[in-house]
Coordinates of C-alpha atoms in Angstrom, one line a residue:
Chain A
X1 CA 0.0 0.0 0.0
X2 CA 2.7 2.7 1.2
X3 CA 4.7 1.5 -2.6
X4 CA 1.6 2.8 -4.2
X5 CA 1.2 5.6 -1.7
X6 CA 4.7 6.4 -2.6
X7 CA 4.3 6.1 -6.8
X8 CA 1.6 7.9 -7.1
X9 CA 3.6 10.8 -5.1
X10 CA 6.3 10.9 -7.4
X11 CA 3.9 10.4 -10.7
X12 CA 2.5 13.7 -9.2
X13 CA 5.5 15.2 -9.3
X14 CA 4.7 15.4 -13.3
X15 CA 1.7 17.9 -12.3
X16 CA 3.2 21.8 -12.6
X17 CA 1.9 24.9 -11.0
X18 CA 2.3 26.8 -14.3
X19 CA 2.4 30.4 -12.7
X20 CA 5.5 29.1 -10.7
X21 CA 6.8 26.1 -12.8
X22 CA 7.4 23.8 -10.1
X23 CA 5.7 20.6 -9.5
X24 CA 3.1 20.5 -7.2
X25 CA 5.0 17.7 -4.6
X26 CA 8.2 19.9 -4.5
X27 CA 5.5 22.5 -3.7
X28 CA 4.1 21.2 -0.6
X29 CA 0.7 21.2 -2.6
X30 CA -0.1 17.8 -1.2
X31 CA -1.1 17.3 2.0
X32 CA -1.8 13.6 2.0
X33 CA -2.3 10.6 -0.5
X34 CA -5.1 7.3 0.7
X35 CA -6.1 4.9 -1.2
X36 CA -9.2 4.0 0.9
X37 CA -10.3 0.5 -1.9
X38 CA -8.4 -1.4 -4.3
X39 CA -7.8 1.3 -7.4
X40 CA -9.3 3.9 -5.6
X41 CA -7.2 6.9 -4.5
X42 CA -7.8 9.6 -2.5
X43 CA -5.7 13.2 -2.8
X44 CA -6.2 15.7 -0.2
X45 CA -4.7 19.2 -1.7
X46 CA -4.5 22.7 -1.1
X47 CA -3.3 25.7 -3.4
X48 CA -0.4 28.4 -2.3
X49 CA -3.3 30.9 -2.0
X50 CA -7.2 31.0 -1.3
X51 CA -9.2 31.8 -4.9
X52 CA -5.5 31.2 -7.3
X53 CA -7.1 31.5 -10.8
X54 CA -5.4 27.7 -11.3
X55 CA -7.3 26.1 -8.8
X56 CA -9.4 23.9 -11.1
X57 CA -6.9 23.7 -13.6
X58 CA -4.1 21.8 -11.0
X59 CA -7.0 19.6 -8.9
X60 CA -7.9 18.4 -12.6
X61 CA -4.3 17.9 -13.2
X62 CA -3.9 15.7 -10.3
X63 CA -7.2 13.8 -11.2
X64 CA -5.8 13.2 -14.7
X65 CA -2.3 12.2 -13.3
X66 CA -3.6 9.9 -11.0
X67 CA -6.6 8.2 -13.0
X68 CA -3.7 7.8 -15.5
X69 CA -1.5 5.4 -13.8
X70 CA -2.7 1.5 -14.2
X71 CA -2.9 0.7 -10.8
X72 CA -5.9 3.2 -10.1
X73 CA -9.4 3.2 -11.8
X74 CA -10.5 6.3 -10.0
X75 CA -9.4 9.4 -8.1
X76 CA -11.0 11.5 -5.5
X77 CA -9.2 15.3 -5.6
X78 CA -10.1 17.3 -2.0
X79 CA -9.0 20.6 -1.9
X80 CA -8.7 22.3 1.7
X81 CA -7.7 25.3 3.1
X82 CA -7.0 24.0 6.5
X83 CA -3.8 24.4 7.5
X84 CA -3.0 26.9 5.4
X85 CA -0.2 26.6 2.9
X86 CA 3.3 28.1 3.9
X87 CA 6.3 28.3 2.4
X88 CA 8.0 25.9 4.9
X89 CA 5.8 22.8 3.6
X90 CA 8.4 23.2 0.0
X91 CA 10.6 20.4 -0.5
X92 CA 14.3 21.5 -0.2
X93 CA 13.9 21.1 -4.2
X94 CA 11.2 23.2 -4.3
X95 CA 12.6 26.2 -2.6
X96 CA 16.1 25.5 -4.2
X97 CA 13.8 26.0 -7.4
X98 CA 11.7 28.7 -6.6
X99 CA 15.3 30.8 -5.9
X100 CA 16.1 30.0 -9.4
X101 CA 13.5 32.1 -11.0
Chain B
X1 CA -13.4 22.5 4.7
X2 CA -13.3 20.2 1.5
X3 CA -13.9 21.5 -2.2
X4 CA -13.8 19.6 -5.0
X5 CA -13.8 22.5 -7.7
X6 CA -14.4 26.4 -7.4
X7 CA -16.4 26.4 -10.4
X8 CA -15.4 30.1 -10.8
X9 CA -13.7 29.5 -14.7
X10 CA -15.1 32.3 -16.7
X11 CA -15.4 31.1 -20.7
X12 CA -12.2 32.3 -21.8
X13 CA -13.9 34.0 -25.2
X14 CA -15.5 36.9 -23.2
X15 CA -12.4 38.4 -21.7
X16 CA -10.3 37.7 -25.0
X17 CA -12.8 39.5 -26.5
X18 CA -13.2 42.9 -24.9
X19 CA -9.1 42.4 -24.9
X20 CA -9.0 41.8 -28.5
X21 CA -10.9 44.9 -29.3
X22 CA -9.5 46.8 -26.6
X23 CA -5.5 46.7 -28.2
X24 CA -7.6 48.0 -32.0
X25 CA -9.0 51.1 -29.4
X26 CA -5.5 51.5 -28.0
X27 CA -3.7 51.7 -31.3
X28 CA -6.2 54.0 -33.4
X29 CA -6.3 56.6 -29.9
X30 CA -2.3 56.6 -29.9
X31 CA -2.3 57.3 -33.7
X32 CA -4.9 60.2 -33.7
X33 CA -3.2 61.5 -30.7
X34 CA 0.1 61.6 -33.0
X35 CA -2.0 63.4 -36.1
X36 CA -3.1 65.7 -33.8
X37 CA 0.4 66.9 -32.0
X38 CA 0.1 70.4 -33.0
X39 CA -2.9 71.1 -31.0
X40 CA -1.6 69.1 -27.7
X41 CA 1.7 70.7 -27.4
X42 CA 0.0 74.3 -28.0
X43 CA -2.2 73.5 -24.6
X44 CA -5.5 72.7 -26.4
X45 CA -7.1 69.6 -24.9
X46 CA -10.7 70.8 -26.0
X47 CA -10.6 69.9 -29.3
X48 CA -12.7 67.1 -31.3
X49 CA -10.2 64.8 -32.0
X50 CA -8.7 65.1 -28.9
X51 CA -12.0 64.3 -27.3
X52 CA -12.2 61.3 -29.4
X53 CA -8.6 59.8 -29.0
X54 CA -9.1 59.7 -25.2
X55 CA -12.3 58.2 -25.0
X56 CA -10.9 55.8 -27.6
X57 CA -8.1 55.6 -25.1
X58 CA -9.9 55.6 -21.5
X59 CA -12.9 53.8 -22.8
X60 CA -12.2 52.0 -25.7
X61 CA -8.5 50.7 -24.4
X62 CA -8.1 50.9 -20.5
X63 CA -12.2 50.3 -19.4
X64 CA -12.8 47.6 -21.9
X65 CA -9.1 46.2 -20.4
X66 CA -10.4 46.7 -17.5
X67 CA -13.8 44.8 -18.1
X68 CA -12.3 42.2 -19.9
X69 CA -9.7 41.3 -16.8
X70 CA -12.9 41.3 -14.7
X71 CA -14.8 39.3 -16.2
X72 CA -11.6 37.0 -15.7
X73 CA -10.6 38.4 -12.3
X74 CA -13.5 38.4 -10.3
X75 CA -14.7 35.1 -10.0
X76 CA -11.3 34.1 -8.7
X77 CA -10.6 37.3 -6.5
X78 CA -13.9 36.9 -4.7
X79 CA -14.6 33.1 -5.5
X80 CA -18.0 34.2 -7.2
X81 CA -19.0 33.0 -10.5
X82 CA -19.7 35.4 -12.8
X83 CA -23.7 35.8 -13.2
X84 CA -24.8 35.6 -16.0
X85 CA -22.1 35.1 -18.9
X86 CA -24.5 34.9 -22.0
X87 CA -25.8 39.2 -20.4
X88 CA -21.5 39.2 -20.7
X89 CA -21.4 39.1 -24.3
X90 CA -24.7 41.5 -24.9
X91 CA -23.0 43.7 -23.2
X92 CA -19.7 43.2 -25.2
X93 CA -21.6 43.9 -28.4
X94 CA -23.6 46.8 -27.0
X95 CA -20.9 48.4 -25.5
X96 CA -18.4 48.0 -28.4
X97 CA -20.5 49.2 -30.6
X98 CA -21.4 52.7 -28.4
X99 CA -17.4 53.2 -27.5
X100 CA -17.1 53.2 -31.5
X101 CA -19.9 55.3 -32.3
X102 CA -19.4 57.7 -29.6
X103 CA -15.6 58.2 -30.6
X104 CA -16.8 58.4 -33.9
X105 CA -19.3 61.1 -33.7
X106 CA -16.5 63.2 -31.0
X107 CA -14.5 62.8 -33.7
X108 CA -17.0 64.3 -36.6
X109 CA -20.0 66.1 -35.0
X110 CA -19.5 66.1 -31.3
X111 CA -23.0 68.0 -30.9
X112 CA -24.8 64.6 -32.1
X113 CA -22.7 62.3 -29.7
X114 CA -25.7 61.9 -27.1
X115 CA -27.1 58.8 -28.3
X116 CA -23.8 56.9 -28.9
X117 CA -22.9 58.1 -25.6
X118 CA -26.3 56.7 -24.3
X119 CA -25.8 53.5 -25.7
X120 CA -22.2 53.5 -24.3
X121 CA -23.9 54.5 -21.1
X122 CA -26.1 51.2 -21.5
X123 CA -23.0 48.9 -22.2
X124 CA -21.3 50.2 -18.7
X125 CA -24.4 49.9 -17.2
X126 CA -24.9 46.9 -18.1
X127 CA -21.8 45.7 -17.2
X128 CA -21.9 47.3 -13.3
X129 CA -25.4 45.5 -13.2
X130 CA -23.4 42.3 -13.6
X131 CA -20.6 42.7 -11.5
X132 CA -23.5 44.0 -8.8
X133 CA -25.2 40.6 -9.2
X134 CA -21.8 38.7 -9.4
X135 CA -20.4 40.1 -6.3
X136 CA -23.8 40.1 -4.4
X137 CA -23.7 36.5 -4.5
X138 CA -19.9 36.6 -2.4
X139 CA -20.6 35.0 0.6
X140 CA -18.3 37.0 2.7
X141 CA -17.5 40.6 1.3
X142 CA -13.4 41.5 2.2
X143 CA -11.5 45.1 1.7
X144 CA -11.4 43.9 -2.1
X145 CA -15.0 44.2 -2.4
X146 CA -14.9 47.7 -0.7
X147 CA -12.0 49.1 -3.5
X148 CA -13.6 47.2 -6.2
X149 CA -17.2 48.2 -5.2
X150 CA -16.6 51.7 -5.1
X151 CA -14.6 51.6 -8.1
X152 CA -17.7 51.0 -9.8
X153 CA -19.5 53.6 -8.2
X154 CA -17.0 55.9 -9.2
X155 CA -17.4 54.5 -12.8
X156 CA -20.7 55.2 -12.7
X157 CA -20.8 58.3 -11.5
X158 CA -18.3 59.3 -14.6
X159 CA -20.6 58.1 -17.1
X160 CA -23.8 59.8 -15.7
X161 CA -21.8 62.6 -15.3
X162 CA -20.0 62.3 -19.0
X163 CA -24.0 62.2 -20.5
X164 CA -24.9 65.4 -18.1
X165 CA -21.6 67.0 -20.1
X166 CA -22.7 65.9 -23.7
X167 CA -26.6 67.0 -22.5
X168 CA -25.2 70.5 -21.2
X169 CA -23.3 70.9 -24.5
X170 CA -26.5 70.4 -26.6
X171 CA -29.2 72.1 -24.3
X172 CA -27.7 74.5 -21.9
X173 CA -28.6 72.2 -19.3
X174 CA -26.6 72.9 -15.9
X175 CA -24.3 75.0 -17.8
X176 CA -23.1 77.1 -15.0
X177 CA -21.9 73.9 -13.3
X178 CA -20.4 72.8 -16.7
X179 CA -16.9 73.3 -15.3
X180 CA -17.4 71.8 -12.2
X181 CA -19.0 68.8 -13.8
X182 CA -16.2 68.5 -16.3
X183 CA -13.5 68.1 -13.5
X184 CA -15.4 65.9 -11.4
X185 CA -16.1 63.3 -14.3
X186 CA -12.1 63.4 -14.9
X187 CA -11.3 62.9 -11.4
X188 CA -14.2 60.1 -11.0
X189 CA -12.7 58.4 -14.0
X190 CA -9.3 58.2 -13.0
X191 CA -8.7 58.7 -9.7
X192 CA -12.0 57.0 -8.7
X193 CA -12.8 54.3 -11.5
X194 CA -9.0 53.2 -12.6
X195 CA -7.1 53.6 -9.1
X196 CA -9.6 51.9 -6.6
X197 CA -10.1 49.5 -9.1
X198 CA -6.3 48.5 -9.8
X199 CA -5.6 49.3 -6.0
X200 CA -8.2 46.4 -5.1
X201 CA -6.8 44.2 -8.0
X202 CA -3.2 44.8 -6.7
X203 CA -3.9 43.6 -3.2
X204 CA -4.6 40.0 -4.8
X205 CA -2.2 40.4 -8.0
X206 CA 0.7 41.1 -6.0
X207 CA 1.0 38.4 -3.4
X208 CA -0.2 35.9 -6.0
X209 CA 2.6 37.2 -8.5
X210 CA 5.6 37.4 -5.5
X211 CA 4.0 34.4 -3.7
X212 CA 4.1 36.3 -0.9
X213 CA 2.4 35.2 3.0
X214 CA 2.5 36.4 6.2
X215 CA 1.6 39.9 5.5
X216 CA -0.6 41.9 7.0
X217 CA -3.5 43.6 5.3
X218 CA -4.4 46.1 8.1
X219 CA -3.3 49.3 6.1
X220 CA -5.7 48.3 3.3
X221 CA -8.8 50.3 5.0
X222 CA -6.5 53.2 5.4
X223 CA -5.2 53.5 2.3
X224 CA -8.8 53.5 1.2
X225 CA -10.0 56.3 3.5
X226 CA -7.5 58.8 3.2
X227 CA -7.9 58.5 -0.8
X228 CA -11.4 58.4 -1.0
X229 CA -10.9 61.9 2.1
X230 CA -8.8 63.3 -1.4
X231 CA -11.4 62.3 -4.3
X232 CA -14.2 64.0 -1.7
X233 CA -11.8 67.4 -1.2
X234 CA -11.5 67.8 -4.9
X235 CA -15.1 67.2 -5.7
X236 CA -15.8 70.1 -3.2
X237 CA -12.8 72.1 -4.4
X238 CA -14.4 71.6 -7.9
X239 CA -17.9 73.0 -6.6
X240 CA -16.9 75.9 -4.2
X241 CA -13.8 76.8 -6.1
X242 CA -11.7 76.7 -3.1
X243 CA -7.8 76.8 -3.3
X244 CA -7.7 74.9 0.1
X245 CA -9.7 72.2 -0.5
X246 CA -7.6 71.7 -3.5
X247 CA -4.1 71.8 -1.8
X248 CA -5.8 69.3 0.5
X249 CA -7.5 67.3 -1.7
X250 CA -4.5 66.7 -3.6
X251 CA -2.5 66.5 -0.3
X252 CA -4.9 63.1 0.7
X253 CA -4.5 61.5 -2.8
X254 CA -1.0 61.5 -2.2
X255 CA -0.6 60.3 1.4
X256 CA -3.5 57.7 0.0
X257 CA -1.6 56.9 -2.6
X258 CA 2.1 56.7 -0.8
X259 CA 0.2 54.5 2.1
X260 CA -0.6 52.2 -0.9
X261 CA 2.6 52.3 -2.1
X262 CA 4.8 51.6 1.3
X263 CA 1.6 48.7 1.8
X264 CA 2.6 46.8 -1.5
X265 CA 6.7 47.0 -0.6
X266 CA 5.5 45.4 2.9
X267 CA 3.9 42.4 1.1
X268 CA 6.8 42.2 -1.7
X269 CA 9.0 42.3 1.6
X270 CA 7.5 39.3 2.9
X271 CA 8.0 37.1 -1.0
X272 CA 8.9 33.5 -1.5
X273 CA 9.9 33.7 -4.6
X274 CA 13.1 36.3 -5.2
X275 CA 13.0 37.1 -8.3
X276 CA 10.3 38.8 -9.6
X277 CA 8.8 39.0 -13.7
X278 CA 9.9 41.5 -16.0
X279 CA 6.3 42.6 -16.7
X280 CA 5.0 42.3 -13.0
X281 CA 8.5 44.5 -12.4
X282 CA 6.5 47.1 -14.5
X283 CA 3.7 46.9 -13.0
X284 CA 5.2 47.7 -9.7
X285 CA 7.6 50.6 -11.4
X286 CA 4.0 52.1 -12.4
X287 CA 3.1 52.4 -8.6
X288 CA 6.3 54.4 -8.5
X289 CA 5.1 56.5 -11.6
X290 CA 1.9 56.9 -9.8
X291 CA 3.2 58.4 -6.5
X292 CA 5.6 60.9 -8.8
X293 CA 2.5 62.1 -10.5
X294 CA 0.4 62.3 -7.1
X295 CA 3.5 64.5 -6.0
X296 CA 3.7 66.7 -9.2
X297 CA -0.4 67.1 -8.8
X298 CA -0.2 68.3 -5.1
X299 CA 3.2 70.5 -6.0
X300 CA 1.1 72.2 -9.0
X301 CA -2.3 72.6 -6.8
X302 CA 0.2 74.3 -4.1
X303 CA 2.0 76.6 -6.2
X304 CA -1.8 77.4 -7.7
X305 CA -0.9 76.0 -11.1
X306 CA -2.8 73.0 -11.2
X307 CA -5.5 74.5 -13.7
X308 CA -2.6 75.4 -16.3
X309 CA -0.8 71.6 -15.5
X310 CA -3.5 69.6 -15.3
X311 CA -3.4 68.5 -18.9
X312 CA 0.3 66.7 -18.6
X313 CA -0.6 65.7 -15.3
X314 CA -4.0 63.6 -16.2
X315 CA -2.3 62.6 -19.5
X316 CA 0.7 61.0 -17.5
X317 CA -1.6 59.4 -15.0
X318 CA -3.2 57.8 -17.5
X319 CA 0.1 56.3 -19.0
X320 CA 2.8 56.6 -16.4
X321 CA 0.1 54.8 -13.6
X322 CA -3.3 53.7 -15.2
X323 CA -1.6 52.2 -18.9
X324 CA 1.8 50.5 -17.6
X325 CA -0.3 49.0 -14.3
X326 CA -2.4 47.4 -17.2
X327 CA 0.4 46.6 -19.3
X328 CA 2.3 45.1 -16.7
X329 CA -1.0 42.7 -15.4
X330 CA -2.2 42.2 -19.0
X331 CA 1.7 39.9 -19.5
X332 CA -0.1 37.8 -16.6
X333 CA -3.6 37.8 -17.4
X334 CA -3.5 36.7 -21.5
X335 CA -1.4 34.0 -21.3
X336 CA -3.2 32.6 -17.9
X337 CA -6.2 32.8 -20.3
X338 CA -5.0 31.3 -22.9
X339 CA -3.2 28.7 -21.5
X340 CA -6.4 27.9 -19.3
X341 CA -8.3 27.1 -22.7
X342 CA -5.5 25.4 -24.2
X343 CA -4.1 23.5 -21.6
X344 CA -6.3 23.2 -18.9
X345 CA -7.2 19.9 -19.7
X346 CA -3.9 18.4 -20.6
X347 CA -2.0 18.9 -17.5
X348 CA -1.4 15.6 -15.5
X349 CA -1.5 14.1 -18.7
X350 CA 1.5 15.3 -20.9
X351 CA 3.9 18.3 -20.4
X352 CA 2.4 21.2 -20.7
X353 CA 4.0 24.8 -20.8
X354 CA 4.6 27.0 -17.8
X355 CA 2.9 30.4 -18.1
X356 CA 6.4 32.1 -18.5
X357 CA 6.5 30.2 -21.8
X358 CA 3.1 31.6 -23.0
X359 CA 4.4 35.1 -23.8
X360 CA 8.1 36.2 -25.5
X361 CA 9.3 38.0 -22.2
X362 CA 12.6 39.0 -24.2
X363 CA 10.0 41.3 -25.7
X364 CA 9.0 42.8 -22.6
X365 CA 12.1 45.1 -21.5
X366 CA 12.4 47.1 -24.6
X367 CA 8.6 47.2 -24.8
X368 CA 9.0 48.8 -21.6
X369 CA 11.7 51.4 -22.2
X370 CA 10.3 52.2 -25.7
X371 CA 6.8 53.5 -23.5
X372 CA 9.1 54.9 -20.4
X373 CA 11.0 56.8 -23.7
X374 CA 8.7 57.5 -25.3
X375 CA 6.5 59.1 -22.1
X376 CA 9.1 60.9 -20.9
X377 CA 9.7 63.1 -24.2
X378 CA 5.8 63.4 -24.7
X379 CA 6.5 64.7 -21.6
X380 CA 9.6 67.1 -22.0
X381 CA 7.7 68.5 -25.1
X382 CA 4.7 70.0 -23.1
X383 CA 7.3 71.6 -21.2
X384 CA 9.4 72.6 -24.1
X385 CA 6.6 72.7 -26.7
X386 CA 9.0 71.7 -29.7
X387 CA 7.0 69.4 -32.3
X388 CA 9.4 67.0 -33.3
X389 CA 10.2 66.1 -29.4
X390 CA 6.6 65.3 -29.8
X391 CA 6.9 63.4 -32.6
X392 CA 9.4 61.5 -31.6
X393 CA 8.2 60.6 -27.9
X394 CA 4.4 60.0 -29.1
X395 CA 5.8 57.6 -32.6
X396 CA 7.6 56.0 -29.9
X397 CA 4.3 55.3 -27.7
X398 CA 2.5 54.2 -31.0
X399 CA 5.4 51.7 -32.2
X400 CA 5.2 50.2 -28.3
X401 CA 1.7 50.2 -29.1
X402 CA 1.5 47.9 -32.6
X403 CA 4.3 46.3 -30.5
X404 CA 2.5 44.8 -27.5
X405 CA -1.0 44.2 -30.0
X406 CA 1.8 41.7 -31.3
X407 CA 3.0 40.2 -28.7
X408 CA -0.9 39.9 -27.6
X409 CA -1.8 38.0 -30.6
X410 CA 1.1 36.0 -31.0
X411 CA 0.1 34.1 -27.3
X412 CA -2.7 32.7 -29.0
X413 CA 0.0 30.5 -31.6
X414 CA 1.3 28.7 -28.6

């Protein structure tokens, strides 16, 4: 269960915010990742801001990515506000990233 | 709180297409303000043509802009849908075709320019009537809604104004308050439509483009008072003829106005991300612009020249603040529209661009310093009034013009 956990976190990492071009892992975008039946998977999200004009954009994204793999026949995208994004839930990647731009 | 989708995606062809026709007004105002040099650098504002090019300009370019980014903005900035989108595009059509009859008949017979500036009127109305609905329908109102809100007053106030002008020139109507009148509709269409509005939009542009958190947003309210203290001084100024209430109107706009400014450096202060966008870069380097002019204004007003400077003034507020604020949001808000339509759908499913990929950013800087150029000689030949400094600075303005139509249009081949 934590292997699939674990792939579908880093198949995720294919998924960009495209205002920042940086995935939305290395982003600290996802909070957590269930997979509650067999090829069912649950994503709990949030966005770097309340109303970001991308929000259905990226929770599609992630329901595309997910649906996509062949272990999973359907994904359930959450999007919540509580807690609130910060900066400190970047990967070290992430923030090495966003200091490039 | 769980949410599956915010349902707050506006069709993209509505905004696209009060841009679209927007970047046409732009470039026909610019060149008739270029044919008509002569007149401007001489001093003479009150002129037909004149008339026409900056309604062209102020309606036809920076409020249809301004409607279009709306129409996008809104339903993410105050997580409303928009109400009714098909009422969007009636009012697209009714309103584009009263900004081109209106400029039109400035342009040929001003006296017969009250019913294209009724049916203008109707287009703006019918567009506050949306908004109204749309942001009714917020379920909790924030200091956005406040700027936003009363920028719409303010707009509407300018247009019912505008038609008392046109009304006044035709009958006689309220012609002792023409002057009066006159300067209020300015101020309300400026100061009171453009600034609130792109003050409001700032507040959620700014952190969004600097990722920015942890800021506070407790000088908001304040920066809102003391301006909308200025806009009422100068409307009272404007009635009683009173030198102080000038001074001190002007003196408000530009403590409003700095408050803003010092607010927006706090929340750029408090960034994740270092390195900011060349265009975003502008559209912060027109807050700058802004508080120069707010200076200048309260400078002239004290030194009781303001009635002989206000014609530079307004005309660099409009470019120096009002144009390179849109400029600089427009190389954010196009390609987020276009790569919504386009790619929206694809991502998680191949590689899809990054917004800084939708739009030739190389283009930017000397897009930039062609309009900084070319406004500081338009500029320099008020002050001089030499022609071909004129020439010169306002061919300058029109090339960035044509310039940044193109680097619109070519978004929509990626």
């Amino acid at each position: 269960m934590n292997e699939l956990k674990d792939k579908i976190r880093e198949n995720l990492k294919t998924v960009i915010d495209p205002e920042l071009n940086i995935n939305v892992v290395d982003l600290g975008l996802i909070y957590e990742i269930d997979v509650p039946e067999p090829r069912t998977a649950r994503v709990l999200m949030t966005l770097t801001t309340p109303g970001c004009p991308l929000h259905d954009s990226i929770a599609s994204g992630i329901k595309y990515c997910v649906q996509g793999m062949e272990e999973i026949d359907h994904a359930d995208v959450q999007l919540t506000w509580e807690p609130a994004w910060t900066p400190d839930r970047m990967t070290e990647d992430g923030k090495r990233l966003l200091q490039g731009f | 709180m769980f949410q599956q989708s915010s349902g707050n995606e506006t069709n993209i062809k509505l905004p696209f297409s009060f841009i679209g026709f927007s970047m046409l007004a732009l470039v026909l105002s610019q060149l008739l303000i270029l044919l008509n040099g002569d007149l401007l650098v001489s001093g003479i504002f009150r002129l037909p043509a004149i008339w026409s090019a900056a309604h062209l300009f102020v309606l036809g370019w920076a409020l249809m802009v301004a409607m279009g980014s709306m129409y996008q903005l809104v339903p993410v900035a105050f997580l409303t849908p928009i109400w009714n989108e098909r009422f969007g595009f009636w009012q697209l059509a009714v309103t584009v075709a009263g900004i081109i009859s209106f400029a039109g008949a400035l342009y040929f017979r001003p006296q017969d320019a009250m019913i294209p500036g009724l049916l203008t009127l109707l287009g703006i109305l019918m567009f506050i009537f949306q908004m109204f609905m749309t942001l009714q329908s917020q379920a909790k109102p924030n200091i956005l809604t406040l700027f936003v809100g009363t920028a719409l007053f303010s707009l509407l106030a300018t247009i019912s104004l505008g038609i008392t002008l046109v009304m006044s020139m035709k009958t006689g109507f309220a012609s002792e308050y023409y002057q009066a009148i006159f300067k209020t509709h300015i101020l309300l269409g400026t100061v009171g439509w453009f600034s609130l509005l792109i003050f409001g939009f700032s507040y959620k542009m700014v952190p969004m483009f600097s990722l920015s958190h942890g800021y506070s947003m407790k000088p908001a309210p304040f920066v809102f008072a003391i301006y909308v203290v200025g806009i009422f001084l100068l409307i009272f100024s404007f009635m009683t003829g009173s030198h102080l209430l000038e001074v001190s109107g002007t003196f408000f706009l530009l403590a409003g106005f700095l408050t803003f400014s010092w607010h927006v450096k706090k929340i750029i202060d408090k960034r994740v991300k270092k390195k900011l966008d060349r265009p975003f870069m502008f559209a912060l380097f027109a807050i700058g612009c802004g508080a120069l002019i707010h200076l200048a204004a309260l400078a002239a007003s004290a030194a009781n020249l303001f009635s002989t400077m206000a014609g530079p003034i307004i005309l660099l507020y409009l470019i120096a603040w009002i144009a390179f604020s849109i400029i600089g949001y427009l190389y954010k808000i196009v390609p987020f529209l276009w790569w919504t339509h386009k790619y929206s759908k694809e991502i998680g499913k191949k590689k899809v661009p990054a917004l800084k990929d939708m739009m030739d950013e190389k283009l930017a800087l000397p897009l930039f310093l062609i309009f900084t150029a070319g406004t500081i000689l338009l500029l320099l030949s008020f002050t001089v009034k030499l022609m071909p400094i004129f020439y010169i600075g306002q061919g300058l303005i029109v090339i960035g013009t044509v310039l940044f139509s193109y680097i619109i249009a070519k978004v929509i081949t990626i």
